[in-house]
Coordinates of C-alpha atoms in Angstrom, one line a residue:
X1402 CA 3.3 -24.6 -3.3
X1403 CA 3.0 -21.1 -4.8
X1404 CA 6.4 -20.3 -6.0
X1405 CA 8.5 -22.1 -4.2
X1406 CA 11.6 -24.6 -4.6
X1407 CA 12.2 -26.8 -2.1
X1408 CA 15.4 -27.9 -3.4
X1409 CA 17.2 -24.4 -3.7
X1410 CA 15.6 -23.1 -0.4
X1411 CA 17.3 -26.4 1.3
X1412 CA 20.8 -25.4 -0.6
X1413 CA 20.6 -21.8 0.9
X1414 CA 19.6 -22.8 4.7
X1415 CA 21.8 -25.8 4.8
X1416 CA 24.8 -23.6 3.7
X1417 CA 24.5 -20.9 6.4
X1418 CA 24.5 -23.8 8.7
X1419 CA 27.6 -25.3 7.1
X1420 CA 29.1 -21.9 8.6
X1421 CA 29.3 -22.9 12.0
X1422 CA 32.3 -24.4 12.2
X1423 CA 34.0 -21.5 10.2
X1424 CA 32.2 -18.7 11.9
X1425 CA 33.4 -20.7 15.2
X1426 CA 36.9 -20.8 14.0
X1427 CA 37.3 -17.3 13.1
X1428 CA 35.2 -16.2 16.2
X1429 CA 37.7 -18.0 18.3
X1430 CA 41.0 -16.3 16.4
X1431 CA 39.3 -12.9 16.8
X1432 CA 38.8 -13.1 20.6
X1433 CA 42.5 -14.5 21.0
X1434 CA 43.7 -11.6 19.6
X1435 CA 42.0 -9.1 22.3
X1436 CA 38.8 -9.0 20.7
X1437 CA 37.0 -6.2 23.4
X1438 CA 33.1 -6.2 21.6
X1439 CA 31.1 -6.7 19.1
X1440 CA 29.0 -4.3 16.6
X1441 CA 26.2 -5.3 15.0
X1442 CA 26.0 -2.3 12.2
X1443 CA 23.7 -3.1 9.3
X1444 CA 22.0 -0.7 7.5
X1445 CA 18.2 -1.1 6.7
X1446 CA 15.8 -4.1 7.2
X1447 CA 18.7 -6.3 7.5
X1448 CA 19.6 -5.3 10.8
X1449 CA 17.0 -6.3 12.1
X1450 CA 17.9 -9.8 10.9
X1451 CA 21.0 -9.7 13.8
X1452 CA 19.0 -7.9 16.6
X1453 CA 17.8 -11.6 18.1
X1454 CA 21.2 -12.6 18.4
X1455 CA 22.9 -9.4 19.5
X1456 CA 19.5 -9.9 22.3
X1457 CA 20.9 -13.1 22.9
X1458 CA 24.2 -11.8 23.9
X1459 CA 23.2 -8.9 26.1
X1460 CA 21.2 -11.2 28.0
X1461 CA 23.4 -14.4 28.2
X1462 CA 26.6 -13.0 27.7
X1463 CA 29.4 -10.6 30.0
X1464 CA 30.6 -9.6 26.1
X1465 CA 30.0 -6.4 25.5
X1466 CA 27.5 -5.9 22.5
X1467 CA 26.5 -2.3 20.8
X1468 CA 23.8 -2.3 18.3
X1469 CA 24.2 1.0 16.0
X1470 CA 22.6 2.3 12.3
X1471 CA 25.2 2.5 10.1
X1472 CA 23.8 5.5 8.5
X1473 CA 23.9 7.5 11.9
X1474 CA 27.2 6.4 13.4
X1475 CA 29.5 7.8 11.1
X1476 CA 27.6 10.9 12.4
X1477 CA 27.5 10.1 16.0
X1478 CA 30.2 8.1 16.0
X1479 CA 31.0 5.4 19.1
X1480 CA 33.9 5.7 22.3
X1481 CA 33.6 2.1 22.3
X1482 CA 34.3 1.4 18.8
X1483 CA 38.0 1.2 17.8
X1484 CA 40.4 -1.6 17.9
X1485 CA 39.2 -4.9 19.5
X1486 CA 36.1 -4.3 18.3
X1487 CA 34.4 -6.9 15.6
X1488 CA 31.4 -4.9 13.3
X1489 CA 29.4 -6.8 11.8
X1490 CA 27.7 -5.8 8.3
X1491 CA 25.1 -8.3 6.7
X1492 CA 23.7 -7.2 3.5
X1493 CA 22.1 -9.7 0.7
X1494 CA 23.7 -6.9 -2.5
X1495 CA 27.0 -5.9 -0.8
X1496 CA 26.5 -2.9 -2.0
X1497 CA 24.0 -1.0 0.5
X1498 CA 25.8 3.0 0.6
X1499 CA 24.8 3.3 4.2
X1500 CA 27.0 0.1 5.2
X1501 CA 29.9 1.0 2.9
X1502 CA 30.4 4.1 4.2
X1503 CA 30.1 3.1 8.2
X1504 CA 32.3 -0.1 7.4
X1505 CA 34.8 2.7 5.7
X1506 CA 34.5 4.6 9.3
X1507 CA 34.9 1.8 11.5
X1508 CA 38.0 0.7 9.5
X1509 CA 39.5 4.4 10.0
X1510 CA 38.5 3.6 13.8
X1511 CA 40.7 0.4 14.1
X1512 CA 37.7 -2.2 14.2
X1513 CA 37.6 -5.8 11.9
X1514 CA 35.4 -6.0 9.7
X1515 CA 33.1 -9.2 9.3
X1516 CA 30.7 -9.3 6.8
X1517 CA 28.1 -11.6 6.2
X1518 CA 27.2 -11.1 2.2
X1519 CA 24.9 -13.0 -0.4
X1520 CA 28.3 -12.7 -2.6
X1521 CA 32.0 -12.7 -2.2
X1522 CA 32.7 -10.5 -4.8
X1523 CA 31.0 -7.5 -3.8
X1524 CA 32.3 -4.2 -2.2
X1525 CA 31.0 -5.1 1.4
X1526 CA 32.9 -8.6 1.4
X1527 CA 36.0 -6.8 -0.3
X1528 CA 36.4 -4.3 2.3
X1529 CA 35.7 -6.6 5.2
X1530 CA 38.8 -8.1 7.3
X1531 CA 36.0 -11.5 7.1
X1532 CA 33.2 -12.5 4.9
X1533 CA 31.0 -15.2 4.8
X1534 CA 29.2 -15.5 1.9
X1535 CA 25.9 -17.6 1.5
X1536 CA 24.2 -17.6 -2.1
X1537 CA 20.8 -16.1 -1.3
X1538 CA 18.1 -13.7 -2.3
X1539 CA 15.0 -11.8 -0.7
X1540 CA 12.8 -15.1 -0.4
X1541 CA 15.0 -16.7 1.4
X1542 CA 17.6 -14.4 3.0
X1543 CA 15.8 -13.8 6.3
X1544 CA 16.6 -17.3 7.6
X1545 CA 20.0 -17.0 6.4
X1546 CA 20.8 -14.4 8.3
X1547 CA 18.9 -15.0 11.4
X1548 CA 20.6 -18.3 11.6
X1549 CA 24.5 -17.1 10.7
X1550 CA 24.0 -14.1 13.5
X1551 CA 22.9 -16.8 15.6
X1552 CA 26.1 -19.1 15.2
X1553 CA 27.9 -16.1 15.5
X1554 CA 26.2 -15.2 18.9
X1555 CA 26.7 -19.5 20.2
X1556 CA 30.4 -19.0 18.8
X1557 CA 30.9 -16.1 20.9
X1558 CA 29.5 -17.6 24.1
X1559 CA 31.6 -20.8 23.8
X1560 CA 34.9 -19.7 23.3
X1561 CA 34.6 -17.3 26.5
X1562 CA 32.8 -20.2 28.2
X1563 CA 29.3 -19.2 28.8
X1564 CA 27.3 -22.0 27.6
X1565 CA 27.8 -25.4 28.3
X1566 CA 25.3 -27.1 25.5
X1567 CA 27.4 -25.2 21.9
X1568 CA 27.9 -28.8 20.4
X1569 CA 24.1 -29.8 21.1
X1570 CA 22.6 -26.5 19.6
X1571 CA 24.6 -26.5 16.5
X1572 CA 23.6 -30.3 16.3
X1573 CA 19.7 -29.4 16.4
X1574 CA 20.6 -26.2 14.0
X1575 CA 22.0 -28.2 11.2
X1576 CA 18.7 -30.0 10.9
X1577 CA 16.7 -27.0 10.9
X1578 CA 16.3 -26.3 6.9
X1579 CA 14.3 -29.3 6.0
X1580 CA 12.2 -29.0 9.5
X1581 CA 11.7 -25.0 7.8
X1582 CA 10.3 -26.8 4.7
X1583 CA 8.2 -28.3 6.6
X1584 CA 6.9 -25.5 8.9
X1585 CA 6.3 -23.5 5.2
X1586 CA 3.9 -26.5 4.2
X1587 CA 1.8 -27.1 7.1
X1588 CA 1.3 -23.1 6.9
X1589 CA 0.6 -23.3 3.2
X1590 CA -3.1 -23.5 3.2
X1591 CA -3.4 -21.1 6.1
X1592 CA -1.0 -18.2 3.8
X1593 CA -3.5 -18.8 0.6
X1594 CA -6.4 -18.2 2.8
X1595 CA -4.9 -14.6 5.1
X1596 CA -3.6 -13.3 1.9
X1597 CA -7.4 -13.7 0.4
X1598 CA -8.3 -12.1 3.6
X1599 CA -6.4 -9.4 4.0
X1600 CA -5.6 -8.4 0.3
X1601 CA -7.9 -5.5 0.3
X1602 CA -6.8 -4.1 4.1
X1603 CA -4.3 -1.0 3.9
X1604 CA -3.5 -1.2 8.1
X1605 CA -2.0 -3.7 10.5
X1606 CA -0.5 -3.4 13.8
X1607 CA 2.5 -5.5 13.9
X1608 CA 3.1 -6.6 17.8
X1609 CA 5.6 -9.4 19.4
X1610 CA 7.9 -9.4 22.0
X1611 CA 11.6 -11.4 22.9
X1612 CA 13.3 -12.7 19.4
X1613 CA 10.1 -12.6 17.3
X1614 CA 9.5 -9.3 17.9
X1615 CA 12.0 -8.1 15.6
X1616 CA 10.8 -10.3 12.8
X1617 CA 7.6 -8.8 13.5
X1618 CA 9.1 -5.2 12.6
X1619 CA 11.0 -6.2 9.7
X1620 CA 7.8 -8.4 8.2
X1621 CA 6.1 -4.9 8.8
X1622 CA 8.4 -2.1 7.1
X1623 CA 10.6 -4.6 4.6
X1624 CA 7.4 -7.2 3.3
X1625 CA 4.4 -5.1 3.7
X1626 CA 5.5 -1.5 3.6
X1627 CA 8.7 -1.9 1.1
X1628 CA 7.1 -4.8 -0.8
X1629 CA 3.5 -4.6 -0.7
X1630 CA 3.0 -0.6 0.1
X1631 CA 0.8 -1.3 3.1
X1632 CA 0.8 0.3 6.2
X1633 CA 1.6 -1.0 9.5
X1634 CA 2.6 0.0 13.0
X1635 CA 5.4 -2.4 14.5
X1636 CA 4.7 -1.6 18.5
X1637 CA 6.6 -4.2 21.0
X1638 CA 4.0 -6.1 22.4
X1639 CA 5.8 -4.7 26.3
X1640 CA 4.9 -1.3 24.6
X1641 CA 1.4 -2.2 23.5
X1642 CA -0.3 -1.3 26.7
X1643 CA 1.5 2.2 26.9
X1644 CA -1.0 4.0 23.4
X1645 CA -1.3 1.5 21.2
X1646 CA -4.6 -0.3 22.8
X1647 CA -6.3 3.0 22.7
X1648 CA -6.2 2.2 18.4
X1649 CA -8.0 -0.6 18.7
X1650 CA -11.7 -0.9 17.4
X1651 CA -13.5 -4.5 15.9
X1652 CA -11.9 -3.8 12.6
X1653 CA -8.3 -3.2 13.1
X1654 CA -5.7 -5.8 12.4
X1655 CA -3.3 -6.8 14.5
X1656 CA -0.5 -9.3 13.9
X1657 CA 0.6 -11.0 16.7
X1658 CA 3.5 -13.6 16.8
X1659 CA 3.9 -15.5 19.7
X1660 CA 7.2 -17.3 19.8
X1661 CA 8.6 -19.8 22.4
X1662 CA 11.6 -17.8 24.2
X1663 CA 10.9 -16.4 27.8
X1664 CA 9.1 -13.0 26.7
X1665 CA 5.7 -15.4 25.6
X1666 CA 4.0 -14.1 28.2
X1667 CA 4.0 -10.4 27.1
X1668 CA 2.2 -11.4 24.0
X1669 CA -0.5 -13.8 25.8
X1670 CA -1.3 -10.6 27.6
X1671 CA -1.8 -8.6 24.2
X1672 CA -3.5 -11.7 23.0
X1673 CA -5.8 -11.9 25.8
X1674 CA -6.7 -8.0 25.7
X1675 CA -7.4 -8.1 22.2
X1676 CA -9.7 -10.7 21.6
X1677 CA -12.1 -8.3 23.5
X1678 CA -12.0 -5.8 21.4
X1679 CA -11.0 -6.4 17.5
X1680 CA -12.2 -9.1 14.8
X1681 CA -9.2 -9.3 13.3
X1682 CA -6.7 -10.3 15.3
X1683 CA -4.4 -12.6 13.3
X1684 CA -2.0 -14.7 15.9
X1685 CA 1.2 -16.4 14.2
X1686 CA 2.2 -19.2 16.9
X1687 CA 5.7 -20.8 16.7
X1688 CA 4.4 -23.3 19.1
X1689 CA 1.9 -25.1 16.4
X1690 CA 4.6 -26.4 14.3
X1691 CA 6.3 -29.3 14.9
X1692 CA 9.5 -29.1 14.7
X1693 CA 10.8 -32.4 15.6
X1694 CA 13.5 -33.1 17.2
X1695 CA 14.1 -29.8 19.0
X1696 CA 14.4 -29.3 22.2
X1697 CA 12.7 -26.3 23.8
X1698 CA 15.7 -24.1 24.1
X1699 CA 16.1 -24.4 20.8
X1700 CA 12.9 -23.9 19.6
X1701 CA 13.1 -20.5 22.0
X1702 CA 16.0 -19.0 19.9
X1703 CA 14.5 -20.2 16.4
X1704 CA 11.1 -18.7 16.9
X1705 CA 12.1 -15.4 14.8
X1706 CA 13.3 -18.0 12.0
X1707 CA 10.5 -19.8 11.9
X1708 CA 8.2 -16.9 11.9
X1709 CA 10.6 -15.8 8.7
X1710 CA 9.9 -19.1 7.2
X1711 CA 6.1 -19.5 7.0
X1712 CA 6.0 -15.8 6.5
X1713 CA 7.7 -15.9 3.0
X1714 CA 4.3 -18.3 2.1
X1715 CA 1.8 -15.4 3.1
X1716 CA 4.1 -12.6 0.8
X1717 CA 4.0 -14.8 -2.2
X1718 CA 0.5 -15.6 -1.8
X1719 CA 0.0 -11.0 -0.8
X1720 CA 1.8 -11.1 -4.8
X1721 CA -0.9 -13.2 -6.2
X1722 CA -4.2 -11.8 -4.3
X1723 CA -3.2 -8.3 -4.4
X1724 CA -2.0 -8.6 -8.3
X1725 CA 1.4 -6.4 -7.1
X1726 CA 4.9 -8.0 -7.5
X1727 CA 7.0 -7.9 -4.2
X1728 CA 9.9 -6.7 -6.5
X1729 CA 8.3 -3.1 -7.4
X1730 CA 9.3 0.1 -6.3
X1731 CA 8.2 3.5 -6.6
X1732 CA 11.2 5.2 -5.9
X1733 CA 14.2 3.6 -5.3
X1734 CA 15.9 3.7 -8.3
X1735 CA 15.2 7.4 -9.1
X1736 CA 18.3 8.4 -7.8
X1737 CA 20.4 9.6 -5.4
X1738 CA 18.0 11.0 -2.2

């Protein structure tokens, strides 16, 4: 497989699973002690990576969850952020400016800090009141932090009693890298072949719904626009009918992931439309890989993961067929903007 190592991608998923029982631990001190909401605060693409389990929470959960850009609340600020409340911050550097500066506010507001981080010694884990720290890096950070957020969403829900099954899904979760290395090499041949495909096409419409839908925006800005400088239009697949359709003509691309959660049927419908109209509609289907040993519930909330997973195959094989390295930029490092 193109770039890839099995043996460190194992080391990275199998240690944000080894953070369950931590993240459950310090879940369960931080709601003893009055604990009133949670935050989910990241700034940039990463964000994104919490937005399936902060979903998860508003929907299953009485806990009161807020979902906030970093970079606007220190404007905006929040009346419901303070003390009792628990921000998160994920960030792969620990540096991001935008985080440091709303974790700085939110400290000044009373809230604890947890921070999920690629490295404890960074100025994002030094500031936070927790850190987890998982050794990771753009290829395979996704998945890291889907899966983390995730625990963090279970760990909420079982210490206030809300699900009944947190042993079972932690159980299936801890098998869930190698099953990911697995997902990546049935998908293999299929990457080689869409990157081939689409290495010359400069427009995609990204489209999904439920849990995948927020992979499908951050494949869109952070892979194709950040990485590859391709444009795309992320449109929620509920929102799909509401403009976007009107776009469509037998060239255009359109992405569509289908995942496994309750929302499925919003994406069949997109599906359905589609085929009448474009070519080049390219459908990404959790449901075709195996998986084994999961039960549907599960496979539900790992959809976005999965989706992370096999998508990692089709950006290195993008690096090889469009002759551009994922790690160029035009301007971020030309200062301060």
């Amino acid at each position: 497989m193109l770039n890839f190592d099995p043996a460190h991608y194992l080391s990275v998923q199998q240690g944000a699973t080894a953070l369950a029982a931590p993240i459950r631990e310090a879940i369960g001190e931080l709601l003893s002690d009055d604990a009133k909401n949670v935050f989910f605060m990241g700034a940039g693409g990463v964000n994104f990576l919490m937005l399936p389990a902060a979903r998860l929470l508003q929907t299953r959960s009485t806990f009161p969850v807020h979902i906030e850009m970093s970079a606007e609340i220190v404007n905006t600020g929040s009346a419901h952020l303070g003390p009792g409340s628990i921000a998160v911050f994920p960030s792969v550097s620990g540096t991001t400016k935008e985080a440091i500066a709303a974790i700085e506010f939110a400290k000044q507001q009373g809230a604890t800090i947890l921070s999920l981080t690629a490295k404890a010694d960074t100025p994002i884990a030094r500031l936070a009141d927790v850190n987890f720290a998982n050794d990771c890096a753009d290829p395979t950070s996704s998945e890291n932090f889907y899966l983390q957020s995730l625990l963090l969403a279970l760990a909420i829900m079982d210490v206030r009693g809300e699900i009944d099954d947190y042993d079972e899904v932690v159980a299936q979760l801890q098998t869930l890298p190698e099953l990911l290395v697995a997902a990546k090499q049935q998908f293999e041949p299929r990457a080689e072949a869409l990157a081939d495909e689409i290495k010359d096409e400069q427009h995609h419409i990204m489209t999904s719904a439920g849990g995948s839908w927020y992979e499908a925006a951050y494949y869109g800005m952070c892979i194709l626009e950040e990485m590859q400088w391709i444009w795309t239009r992320p449109v929620h697949a509920s929102d799909f009918f509401h403009g976007t359709l009107e776009l469509l003509e037998e060239d255009t691309s359109v992405f569509l992931f289908k995942g496994e959660d309750e929302q499925r049927p919003l994406t069949e419908r997109v599906e359905r439309f589609a085929t009448t109209v474009t070519r080049k509609l390219r459908v990404l289907d959790a449901a075709e890989f195996e998986l084994a040993g999961l039960t549907p519930h599960v496979r539900a909330l790992v959809s976005p993961i999965v989706f992370a997973a096999v998508l990692e195959r089709l950006s290195s094989h993008l690096e090889r067929a469009r002759d551009h390295d994922l790690t160029t930029r035009r301007y971020y490092k030309k200062g301060d903007f």
